[in-house]
mmCIF file of C-alpha atoms and ligand atoms in Angstrom:
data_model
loop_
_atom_site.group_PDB
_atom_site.id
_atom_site.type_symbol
_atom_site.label_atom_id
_atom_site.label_comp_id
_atom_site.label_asym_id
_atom_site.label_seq_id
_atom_site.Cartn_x
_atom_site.Cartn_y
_atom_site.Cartn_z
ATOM 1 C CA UNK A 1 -99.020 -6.028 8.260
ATOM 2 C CA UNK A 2 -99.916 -3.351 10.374
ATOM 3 C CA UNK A 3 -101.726 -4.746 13.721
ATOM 4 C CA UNK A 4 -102.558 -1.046 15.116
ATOM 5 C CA UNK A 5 -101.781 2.479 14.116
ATOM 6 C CA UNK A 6 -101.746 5.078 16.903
ATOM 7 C CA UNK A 7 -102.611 8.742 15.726
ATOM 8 C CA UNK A 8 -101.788 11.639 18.100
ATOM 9 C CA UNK A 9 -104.238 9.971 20.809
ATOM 10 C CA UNK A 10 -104.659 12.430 23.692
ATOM 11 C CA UNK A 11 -106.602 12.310 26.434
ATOM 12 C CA UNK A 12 -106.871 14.109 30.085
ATOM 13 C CA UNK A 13 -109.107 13.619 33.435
ATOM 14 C CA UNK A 14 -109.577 17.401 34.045
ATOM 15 C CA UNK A 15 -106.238 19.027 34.807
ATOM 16 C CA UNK A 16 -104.277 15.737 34.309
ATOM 17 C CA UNK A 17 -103.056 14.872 30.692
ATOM 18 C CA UNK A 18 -103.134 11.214 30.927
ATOM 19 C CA UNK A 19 -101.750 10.466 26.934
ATOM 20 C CA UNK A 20 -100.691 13.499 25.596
ATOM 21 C CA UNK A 21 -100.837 12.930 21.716
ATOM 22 C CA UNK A 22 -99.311 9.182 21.493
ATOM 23 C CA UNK A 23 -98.207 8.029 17.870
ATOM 24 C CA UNK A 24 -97.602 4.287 17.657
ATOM 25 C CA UNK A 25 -96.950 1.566 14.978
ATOM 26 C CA UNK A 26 -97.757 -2.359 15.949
ATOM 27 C CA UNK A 27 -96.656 -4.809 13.389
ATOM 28 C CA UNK A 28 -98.112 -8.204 13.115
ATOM 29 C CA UNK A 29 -95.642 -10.322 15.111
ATOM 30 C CA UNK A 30 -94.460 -7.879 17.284
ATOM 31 C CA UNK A 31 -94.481 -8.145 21.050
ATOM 32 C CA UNK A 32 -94.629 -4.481 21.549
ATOM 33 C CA UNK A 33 -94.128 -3.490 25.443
ATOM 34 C CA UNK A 34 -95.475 -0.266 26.738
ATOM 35 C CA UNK A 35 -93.189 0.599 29.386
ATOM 36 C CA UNK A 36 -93.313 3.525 32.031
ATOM 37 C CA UNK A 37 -93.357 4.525 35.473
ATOM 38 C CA UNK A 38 -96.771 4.400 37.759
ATOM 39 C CA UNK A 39 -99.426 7.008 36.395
ATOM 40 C CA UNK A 40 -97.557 7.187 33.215
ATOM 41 C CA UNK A 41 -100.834 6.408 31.108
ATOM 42 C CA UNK A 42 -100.478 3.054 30.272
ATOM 43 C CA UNK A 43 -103.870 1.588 31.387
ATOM 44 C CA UNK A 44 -105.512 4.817 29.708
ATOM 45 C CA UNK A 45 -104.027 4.082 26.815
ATOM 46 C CA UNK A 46 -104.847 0.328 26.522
ATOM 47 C CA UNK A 47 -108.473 1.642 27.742
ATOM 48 C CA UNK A 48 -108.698 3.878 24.682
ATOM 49 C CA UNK A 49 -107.519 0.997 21.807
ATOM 50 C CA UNK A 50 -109.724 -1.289 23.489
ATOM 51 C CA UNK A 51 -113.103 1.181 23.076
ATOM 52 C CA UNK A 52 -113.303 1.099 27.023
ATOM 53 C CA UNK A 53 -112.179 4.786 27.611
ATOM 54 C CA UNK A 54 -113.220 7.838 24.761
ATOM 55 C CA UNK A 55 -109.951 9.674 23.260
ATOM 56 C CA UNK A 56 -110.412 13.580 23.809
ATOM 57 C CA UNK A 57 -108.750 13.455 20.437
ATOM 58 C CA UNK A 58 -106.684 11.449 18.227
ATOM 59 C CA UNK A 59 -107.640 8.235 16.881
ATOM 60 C CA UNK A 60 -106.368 4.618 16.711
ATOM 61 C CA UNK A 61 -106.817 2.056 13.867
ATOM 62 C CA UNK A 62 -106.492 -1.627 14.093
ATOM 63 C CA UNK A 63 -105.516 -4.134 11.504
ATOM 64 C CA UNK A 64 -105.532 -1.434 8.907
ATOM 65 C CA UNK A 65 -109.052 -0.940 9.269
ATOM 66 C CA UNK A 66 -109.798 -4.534 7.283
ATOM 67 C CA UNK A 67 -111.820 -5.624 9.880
ATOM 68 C CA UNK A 68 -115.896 -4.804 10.119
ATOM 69 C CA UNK A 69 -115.420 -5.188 14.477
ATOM 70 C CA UNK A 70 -112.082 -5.455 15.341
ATOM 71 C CA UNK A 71 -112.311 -6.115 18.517
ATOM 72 C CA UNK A 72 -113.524 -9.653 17.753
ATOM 73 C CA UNK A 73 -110.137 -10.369 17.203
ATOM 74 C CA UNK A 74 -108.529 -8.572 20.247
ATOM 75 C CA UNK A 75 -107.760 -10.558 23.632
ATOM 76 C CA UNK A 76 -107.680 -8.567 26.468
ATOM 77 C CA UNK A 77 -107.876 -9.568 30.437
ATOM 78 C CA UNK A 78 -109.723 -6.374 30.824
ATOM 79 C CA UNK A 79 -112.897 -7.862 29.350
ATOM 80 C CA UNK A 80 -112.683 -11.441 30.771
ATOM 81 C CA UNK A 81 -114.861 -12.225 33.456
ATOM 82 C CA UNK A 82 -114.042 -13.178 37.145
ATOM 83 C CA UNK A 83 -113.898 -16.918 37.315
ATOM 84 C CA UNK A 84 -116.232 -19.036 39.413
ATOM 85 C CA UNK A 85 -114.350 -20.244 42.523
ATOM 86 C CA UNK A 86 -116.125 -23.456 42.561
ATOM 87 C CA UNK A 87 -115.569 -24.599 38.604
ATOM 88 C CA UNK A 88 -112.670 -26.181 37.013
ATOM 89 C CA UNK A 89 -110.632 -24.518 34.158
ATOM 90 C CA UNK A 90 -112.866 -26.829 31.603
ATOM 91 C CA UNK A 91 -115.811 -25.411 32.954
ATOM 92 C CA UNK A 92 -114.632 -21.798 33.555
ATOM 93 C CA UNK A 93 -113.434 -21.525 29.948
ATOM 94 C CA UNK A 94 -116.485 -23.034 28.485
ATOM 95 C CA UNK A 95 -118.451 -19.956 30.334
ATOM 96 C CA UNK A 96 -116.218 -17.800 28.270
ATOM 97 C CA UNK A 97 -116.304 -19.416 25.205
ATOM 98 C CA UNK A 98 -120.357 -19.187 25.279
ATOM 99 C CA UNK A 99 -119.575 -15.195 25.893
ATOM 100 C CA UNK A 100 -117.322 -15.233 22.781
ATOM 101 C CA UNK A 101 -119.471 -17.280 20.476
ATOM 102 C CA UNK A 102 -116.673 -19.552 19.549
ATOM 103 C CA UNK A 103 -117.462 -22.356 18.507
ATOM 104 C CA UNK A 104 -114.135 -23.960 19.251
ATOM 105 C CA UNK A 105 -114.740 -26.331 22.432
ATOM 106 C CA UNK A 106 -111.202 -28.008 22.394
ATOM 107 C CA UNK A 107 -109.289 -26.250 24.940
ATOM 108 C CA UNK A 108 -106.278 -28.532 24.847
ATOM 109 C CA UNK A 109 -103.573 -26.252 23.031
ATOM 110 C CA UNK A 110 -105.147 -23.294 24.771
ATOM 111 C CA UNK A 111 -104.521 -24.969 28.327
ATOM 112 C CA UNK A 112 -101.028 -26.610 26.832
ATOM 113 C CA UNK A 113 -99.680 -23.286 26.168
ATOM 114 C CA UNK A 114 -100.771 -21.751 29.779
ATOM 115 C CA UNK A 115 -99.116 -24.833 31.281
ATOM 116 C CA UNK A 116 -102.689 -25.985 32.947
ATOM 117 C CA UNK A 117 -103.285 -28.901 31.297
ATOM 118 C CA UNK A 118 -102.997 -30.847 34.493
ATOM 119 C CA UNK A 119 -104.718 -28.807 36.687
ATOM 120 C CA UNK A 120 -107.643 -28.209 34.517
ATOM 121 C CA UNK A 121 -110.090 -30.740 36.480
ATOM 122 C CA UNK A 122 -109.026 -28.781 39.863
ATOM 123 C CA UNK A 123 -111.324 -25.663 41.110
ATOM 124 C CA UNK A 124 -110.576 -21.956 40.457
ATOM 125 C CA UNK A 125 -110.812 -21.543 44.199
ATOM 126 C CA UNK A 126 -107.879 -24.372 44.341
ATOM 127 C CA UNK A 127 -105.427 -22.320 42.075
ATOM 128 C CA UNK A 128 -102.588 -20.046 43.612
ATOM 129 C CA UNK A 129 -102.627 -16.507 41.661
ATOM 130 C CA UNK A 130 -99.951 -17.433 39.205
ATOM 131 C CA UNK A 131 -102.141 -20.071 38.095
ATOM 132 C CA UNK A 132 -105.268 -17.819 38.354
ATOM 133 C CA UNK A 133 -103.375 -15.381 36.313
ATOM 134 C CA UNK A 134 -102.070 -17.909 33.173
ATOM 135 C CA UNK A 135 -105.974 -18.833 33.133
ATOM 136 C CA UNK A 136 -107.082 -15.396 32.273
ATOM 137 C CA UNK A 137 -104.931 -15.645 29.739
ATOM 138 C CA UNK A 138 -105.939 -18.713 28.354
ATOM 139 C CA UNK A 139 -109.444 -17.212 28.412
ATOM 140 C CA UNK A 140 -107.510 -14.023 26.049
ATOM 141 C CA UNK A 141 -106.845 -17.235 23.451
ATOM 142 C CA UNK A 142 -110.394 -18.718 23.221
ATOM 143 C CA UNK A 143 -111.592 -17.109 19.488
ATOM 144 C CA UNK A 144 -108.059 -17.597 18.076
ATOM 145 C CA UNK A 145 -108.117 -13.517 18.149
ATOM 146 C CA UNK A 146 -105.051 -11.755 16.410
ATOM 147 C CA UNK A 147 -103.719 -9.737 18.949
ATOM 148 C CA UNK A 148 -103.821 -9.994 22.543
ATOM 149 C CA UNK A 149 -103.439 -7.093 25.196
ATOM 150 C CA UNK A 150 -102.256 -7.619 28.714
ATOM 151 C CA UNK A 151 -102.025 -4.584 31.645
ATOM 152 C CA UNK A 152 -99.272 -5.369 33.832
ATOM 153 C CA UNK A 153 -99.918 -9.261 33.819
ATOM 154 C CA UNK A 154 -97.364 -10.086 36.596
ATOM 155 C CA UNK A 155 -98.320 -7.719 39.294
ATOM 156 C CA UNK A 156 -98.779 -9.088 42.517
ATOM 157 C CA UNK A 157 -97.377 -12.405 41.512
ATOM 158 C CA UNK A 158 -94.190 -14.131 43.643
ATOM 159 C CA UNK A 159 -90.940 -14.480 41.455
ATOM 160 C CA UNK A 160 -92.122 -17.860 40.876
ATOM 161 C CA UNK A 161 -95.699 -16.934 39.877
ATOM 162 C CA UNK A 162 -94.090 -14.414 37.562
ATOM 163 C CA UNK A 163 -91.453 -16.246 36.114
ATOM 164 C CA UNK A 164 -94.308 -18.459 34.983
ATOM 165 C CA UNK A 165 -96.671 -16.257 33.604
ATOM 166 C CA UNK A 166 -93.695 -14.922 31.413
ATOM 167 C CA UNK A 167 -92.922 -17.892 30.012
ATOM 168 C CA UNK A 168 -96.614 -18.448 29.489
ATOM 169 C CA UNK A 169 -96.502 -14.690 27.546
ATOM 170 C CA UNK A 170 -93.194 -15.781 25.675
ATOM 171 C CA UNK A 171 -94.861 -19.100 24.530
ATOM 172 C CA UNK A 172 -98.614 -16.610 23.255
ATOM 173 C CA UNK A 173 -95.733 -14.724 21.372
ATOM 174 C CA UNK A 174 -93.864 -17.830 19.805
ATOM 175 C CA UNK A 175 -97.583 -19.048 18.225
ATOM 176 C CA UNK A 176 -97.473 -15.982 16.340
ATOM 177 C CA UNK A 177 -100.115 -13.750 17.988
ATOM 178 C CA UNK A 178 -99.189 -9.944 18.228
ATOM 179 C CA UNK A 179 -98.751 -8.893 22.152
ATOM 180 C CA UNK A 180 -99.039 -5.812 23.593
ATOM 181 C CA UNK A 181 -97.926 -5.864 26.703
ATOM 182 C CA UNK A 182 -97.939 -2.991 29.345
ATOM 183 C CA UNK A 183 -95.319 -2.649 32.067
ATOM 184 C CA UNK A 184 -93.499 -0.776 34.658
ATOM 185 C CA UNK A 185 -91.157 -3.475 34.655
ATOM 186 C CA UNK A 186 -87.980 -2.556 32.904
ATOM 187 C CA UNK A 187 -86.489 -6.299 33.014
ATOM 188 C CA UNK A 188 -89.588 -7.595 32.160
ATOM 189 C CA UNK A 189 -90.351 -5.965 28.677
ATOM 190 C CA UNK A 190 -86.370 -6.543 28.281
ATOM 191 C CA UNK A 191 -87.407 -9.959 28.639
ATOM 192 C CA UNK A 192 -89.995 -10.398 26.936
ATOM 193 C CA UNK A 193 -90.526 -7.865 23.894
ATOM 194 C CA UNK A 194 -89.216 -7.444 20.545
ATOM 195 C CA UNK A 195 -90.231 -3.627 20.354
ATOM 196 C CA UNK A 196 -91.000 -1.009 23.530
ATOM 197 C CA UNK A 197 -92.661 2.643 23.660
ATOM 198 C CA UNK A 198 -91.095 4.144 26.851
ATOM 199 C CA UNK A 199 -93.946 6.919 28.285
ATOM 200 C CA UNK A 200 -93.868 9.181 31.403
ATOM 201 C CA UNK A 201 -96.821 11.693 31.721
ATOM 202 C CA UNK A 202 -98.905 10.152 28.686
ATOM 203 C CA UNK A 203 -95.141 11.451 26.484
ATOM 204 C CA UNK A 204 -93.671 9.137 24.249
ATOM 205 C CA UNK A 205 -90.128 9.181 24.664
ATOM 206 C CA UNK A 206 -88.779 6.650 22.860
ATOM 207 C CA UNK A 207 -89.720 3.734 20.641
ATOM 208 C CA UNK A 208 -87.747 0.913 18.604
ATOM 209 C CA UNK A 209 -86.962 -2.717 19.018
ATOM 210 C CA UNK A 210 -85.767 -3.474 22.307
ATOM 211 C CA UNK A 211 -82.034 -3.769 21.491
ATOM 212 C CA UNK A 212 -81.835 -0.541 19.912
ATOM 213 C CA UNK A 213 -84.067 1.157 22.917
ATOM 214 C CA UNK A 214 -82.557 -0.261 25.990
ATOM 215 C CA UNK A 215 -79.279 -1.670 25.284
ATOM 216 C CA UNK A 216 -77.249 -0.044 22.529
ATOM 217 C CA UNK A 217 -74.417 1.078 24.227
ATOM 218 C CA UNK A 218 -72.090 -0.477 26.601
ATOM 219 C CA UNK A 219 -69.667 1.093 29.298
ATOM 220 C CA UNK A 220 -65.803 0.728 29.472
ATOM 221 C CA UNK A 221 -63.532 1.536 32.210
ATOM 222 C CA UNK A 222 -59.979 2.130 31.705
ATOM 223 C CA UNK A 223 -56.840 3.197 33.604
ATOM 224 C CA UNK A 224 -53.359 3.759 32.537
ATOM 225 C CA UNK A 225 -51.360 4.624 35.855
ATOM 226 C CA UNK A 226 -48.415 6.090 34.387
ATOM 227 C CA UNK A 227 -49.865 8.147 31.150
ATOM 228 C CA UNK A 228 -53.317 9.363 33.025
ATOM 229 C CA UNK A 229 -53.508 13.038 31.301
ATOM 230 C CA UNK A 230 -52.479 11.211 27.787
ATOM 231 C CA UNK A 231 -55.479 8.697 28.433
ATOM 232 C CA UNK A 232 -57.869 11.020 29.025
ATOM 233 C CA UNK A 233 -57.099 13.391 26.146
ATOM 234 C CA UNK A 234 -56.856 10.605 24.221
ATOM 235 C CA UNK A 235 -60.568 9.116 25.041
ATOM 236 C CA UNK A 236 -61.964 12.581 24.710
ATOM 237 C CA UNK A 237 -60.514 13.172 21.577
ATOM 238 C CA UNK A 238 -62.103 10.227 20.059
ATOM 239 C CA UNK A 239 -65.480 10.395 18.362
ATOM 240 C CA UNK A 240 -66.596 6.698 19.282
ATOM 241 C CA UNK A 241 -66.301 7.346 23.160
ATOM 242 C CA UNK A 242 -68.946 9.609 24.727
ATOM 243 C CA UNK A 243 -69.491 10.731 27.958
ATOM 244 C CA UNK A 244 -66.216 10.370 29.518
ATOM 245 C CA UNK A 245 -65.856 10.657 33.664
ATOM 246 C CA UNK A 246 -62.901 10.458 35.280
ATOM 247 C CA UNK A 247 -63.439 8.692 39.123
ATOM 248 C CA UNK A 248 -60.048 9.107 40.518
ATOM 249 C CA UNK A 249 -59.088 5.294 39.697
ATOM 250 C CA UNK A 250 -60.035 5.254 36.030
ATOM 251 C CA UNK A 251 -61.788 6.633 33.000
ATOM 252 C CA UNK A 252 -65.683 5.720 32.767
ATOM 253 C CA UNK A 253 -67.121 6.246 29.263
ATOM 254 C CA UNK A 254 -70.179 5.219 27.215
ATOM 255 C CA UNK A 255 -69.137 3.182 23.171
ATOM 256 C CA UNK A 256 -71.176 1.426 21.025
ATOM 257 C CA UNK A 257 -72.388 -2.109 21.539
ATOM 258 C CA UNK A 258 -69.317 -2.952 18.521
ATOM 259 C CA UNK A 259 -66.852 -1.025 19.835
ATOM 260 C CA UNK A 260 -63.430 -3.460 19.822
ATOM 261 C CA UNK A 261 -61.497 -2.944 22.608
ATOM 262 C CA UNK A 262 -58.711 -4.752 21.850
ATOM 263 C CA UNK A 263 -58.294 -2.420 18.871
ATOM 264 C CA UNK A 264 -58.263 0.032 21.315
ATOM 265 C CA UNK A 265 -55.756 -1.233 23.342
ATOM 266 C CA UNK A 266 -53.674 -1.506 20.603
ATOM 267 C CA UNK A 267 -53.959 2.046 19.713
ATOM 268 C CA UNK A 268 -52.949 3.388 23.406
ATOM 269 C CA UNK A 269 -49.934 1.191 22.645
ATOM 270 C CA UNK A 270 -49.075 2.492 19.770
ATOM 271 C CA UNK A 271 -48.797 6.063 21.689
ATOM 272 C CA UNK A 272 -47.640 4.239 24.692
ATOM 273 C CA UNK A 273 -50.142 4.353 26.748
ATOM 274 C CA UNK A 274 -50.121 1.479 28.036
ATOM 275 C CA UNK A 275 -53.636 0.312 30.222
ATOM 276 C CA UNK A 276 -53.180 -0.971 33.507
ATOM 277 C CA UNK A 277 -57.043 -1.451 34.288
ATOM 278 C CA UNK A 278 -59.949 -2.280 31.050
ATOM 279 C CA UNK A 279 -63.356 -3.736 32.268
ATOM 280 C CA UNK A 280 -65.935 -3.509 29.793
ATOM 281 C CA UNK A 281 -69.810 -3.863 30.661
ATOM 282 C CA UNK A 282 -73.184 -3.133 29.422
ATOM 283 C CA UNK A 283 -74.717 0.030 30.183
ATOM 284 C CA UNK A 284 -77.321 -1.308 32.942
ATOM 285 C CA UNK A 285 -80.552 -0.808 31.597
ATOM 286 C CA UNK A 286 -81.824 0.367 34.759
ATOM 287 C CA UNK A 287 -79.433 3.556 34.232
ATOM 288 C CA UNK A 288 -80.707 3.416 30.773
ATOM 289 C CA UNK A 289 -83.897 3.537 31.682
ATOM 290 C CA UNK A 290 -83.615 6.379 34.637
ATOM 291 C CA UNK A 291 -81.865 8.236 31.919
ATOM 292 C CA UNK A 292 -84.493 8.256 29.310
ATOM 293 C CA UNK A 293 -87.309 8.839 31.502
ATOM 294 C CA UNK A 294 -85.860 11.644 33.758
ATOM 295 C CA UNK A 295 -85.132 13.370 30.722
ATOM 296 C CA UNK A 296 -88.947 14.309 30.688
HETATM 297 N N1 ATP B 301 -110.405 7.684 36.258
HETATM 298 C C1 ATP B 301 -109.463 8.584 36.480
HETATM 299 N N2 ATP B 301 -109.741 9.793 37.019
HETATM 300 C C2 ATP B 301 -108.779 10.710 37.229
HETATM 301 N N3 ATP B 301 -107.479 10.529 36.907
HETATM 302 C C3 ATP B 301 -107.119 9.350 36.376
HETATM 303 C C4 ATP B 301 -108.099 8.320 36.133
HETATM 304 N N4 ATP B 301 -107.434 7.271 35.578
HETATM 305 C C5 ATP B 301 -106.143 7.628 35.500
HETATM 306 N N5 ATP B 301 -105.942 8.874 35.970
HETATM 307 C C6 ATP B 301 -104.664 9.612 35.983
HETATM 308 O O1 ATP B 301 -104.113 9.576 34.683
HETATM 309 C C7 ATP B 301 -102.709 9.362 34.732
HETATM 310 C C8 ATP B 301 -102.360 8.107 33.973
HETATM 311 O O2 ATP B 301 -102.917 6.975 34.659
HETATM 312 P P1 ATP B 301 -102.806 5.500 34.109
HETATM 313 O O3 ATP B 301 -103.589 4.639 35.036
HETATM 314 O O4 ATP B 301 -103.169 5.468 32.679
HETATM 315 O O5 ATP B 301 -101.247 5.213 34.263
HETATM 316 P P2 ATP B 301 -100.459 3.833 34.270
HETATM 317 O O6 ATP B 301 -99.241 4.081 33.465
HETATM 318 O O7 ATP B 301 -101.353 2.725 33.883
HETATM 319 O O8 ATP B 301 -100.036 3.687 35.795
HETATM 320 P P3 ATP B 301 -99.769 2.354 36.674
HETATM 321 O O9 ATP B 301 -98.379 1.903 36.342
HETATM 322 O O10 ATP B 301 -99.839 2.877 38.076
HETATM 323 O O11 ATP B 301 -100.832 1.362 36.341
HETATM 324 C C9 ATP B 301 -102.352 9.319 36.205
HETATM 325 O O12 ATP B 301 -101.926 10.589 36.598
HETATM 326 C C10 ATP B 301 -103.650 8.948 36.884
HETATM 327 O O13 ATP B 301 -103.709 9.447 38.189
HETATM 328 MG MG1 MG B 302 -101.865 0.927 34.814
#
């Protein structure tokens, strides 16, 4: 089922083309990440499919326009209040629950599932920011909405603070709620997401599941000491290899994730070339990553 449909969304703030005609595709399920540098147009973006920020043009439509408002069933920290200092989680969530009109007052699962449940008597004021942060999105849950939005949700956190708040956003995804998560956080949306949109400059410039986005490919190095010039004509005469470097020590080249090296090895043999040095490792996704967004 389609959660939200994207159509050629643009929009600028005077000379500055914020989202520059966006196409996207959320399926029900998904934990889409939107991933891209600072000023890339994340937040606008989120802004527009929440009906905080007006598209120049383009449009967006959400749960295949089935729903009369939408939004109802949309969790986003953007609209959540600030939480009084001097209430309890209880007492903060039952302020937002009154906002919501939902009538559901039991906030067990919710504060299960944020990993609160035995803090909940304490004060806001008490919590540290990781804690502050998983209640926010507890407050996203109250109104069982579909899909749930979430700008940058580990920013400012310590690697403990965001290590928890992840596993918080992995545990929203595993009770079936669509996520759309926005990030500048390579390792993060690795983490967590089944499906990314990399942007720079309000550009999409790539999209898929995660796998086939960010971590396709793998890198191989290889040496042969003795037949160097047969090696490397070898490697570059062979379709599956791609961009091969020579260092001085070895051959660096780019295969596909099933690339068999041992079949490999086996062919150099058979032409005797024999390898001295093979190290195989996955392309970092940070290079990946560099790649695809320095492209723009
Ligand atoms: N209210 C505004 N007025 C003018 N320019 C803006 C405004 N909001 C955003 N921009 C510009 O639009 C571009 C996209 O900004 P946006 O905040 O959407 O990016 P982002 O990907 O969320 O960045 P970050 O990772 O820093 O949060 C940037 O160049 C930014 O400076
Ligand atoms: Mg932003």
């Amino acid at each position: 089922m389609s959660v939200l449909k994207i159509s050629n969304l643009s929009k600028s703030y005077g000379m500055i083309k914020a989202v520059d005609n966006l196409n996207l595709s959320i399926e029900a399920g998904q934990i889409y990440g939107i991933l891209g540098p600072n000023g890339s147009g994340k937040t606008t973006t989120l802004g527009m499919i929440t009906g905080v920020l007006k598209p120049d043009s383009g449009s967006y439509e959400w749960f295949g326009g089935q729903e009369e408002n939408p939004l109802k069933k949309i969790g986003t920290i953007l609209e959540t209040p600030n939480f009084f200092p001097y209430l309890n989680a209880d007492e903060n969530l039952e302020i937002v629950r009154h906002i919501k009109g939902s009538e559901d007052k039991n906030f067990d699962s919710i504060l299960e599932l944020v990993a609160l449940k035995e803090r909940r008597k304490s004060k806001f004021a008490s919590y540290s920011l990781g804690m502050k942060q998983r209640l926010a999105i507890a407050a996203t849950l109250i109104g069982d909405p579909q899909a749930l939005i979430y700008d940058e949700p580990t920013n400012g956190l310590d690697p403990q603070g965001i290590a928890d708040v992840r596993a918080t956003l992995t545990s929203v995804a595993e009770s079936g709620k669509t996520v759309i998560l926005a990030s500048h956080m390579l390792d993060e949306v690795e983490k967590i997401c089944t499906h990314v949109a990399i942007i720079k400059n309000g550009v999409l410039l790539a999209t898929g599941p995660v796998g086939s986005i960010l971590s396709a490919d793998k890198s191989i190095e290889v040496a042969a000491a003795e037949n160097e010039a047969a090696l490397g004509n070898w490697l570059r005469s062979n379709a599956a290899i791609k961009n091969v470097k020579h260092d001085g020590f070895f051959f660096e080249c780019v295969v596909d994730e099933d690339f068999d090296i041992a079949q490999m090895s086996k062919a150099l043999s058979q032409l005797n070339i024999y390898p001295t040095h093979i190290v195989e490792r996955k392309q970092k996704l940070e290079e990946e990553f560099l790649q695809i967004t320095s492209k723009a």
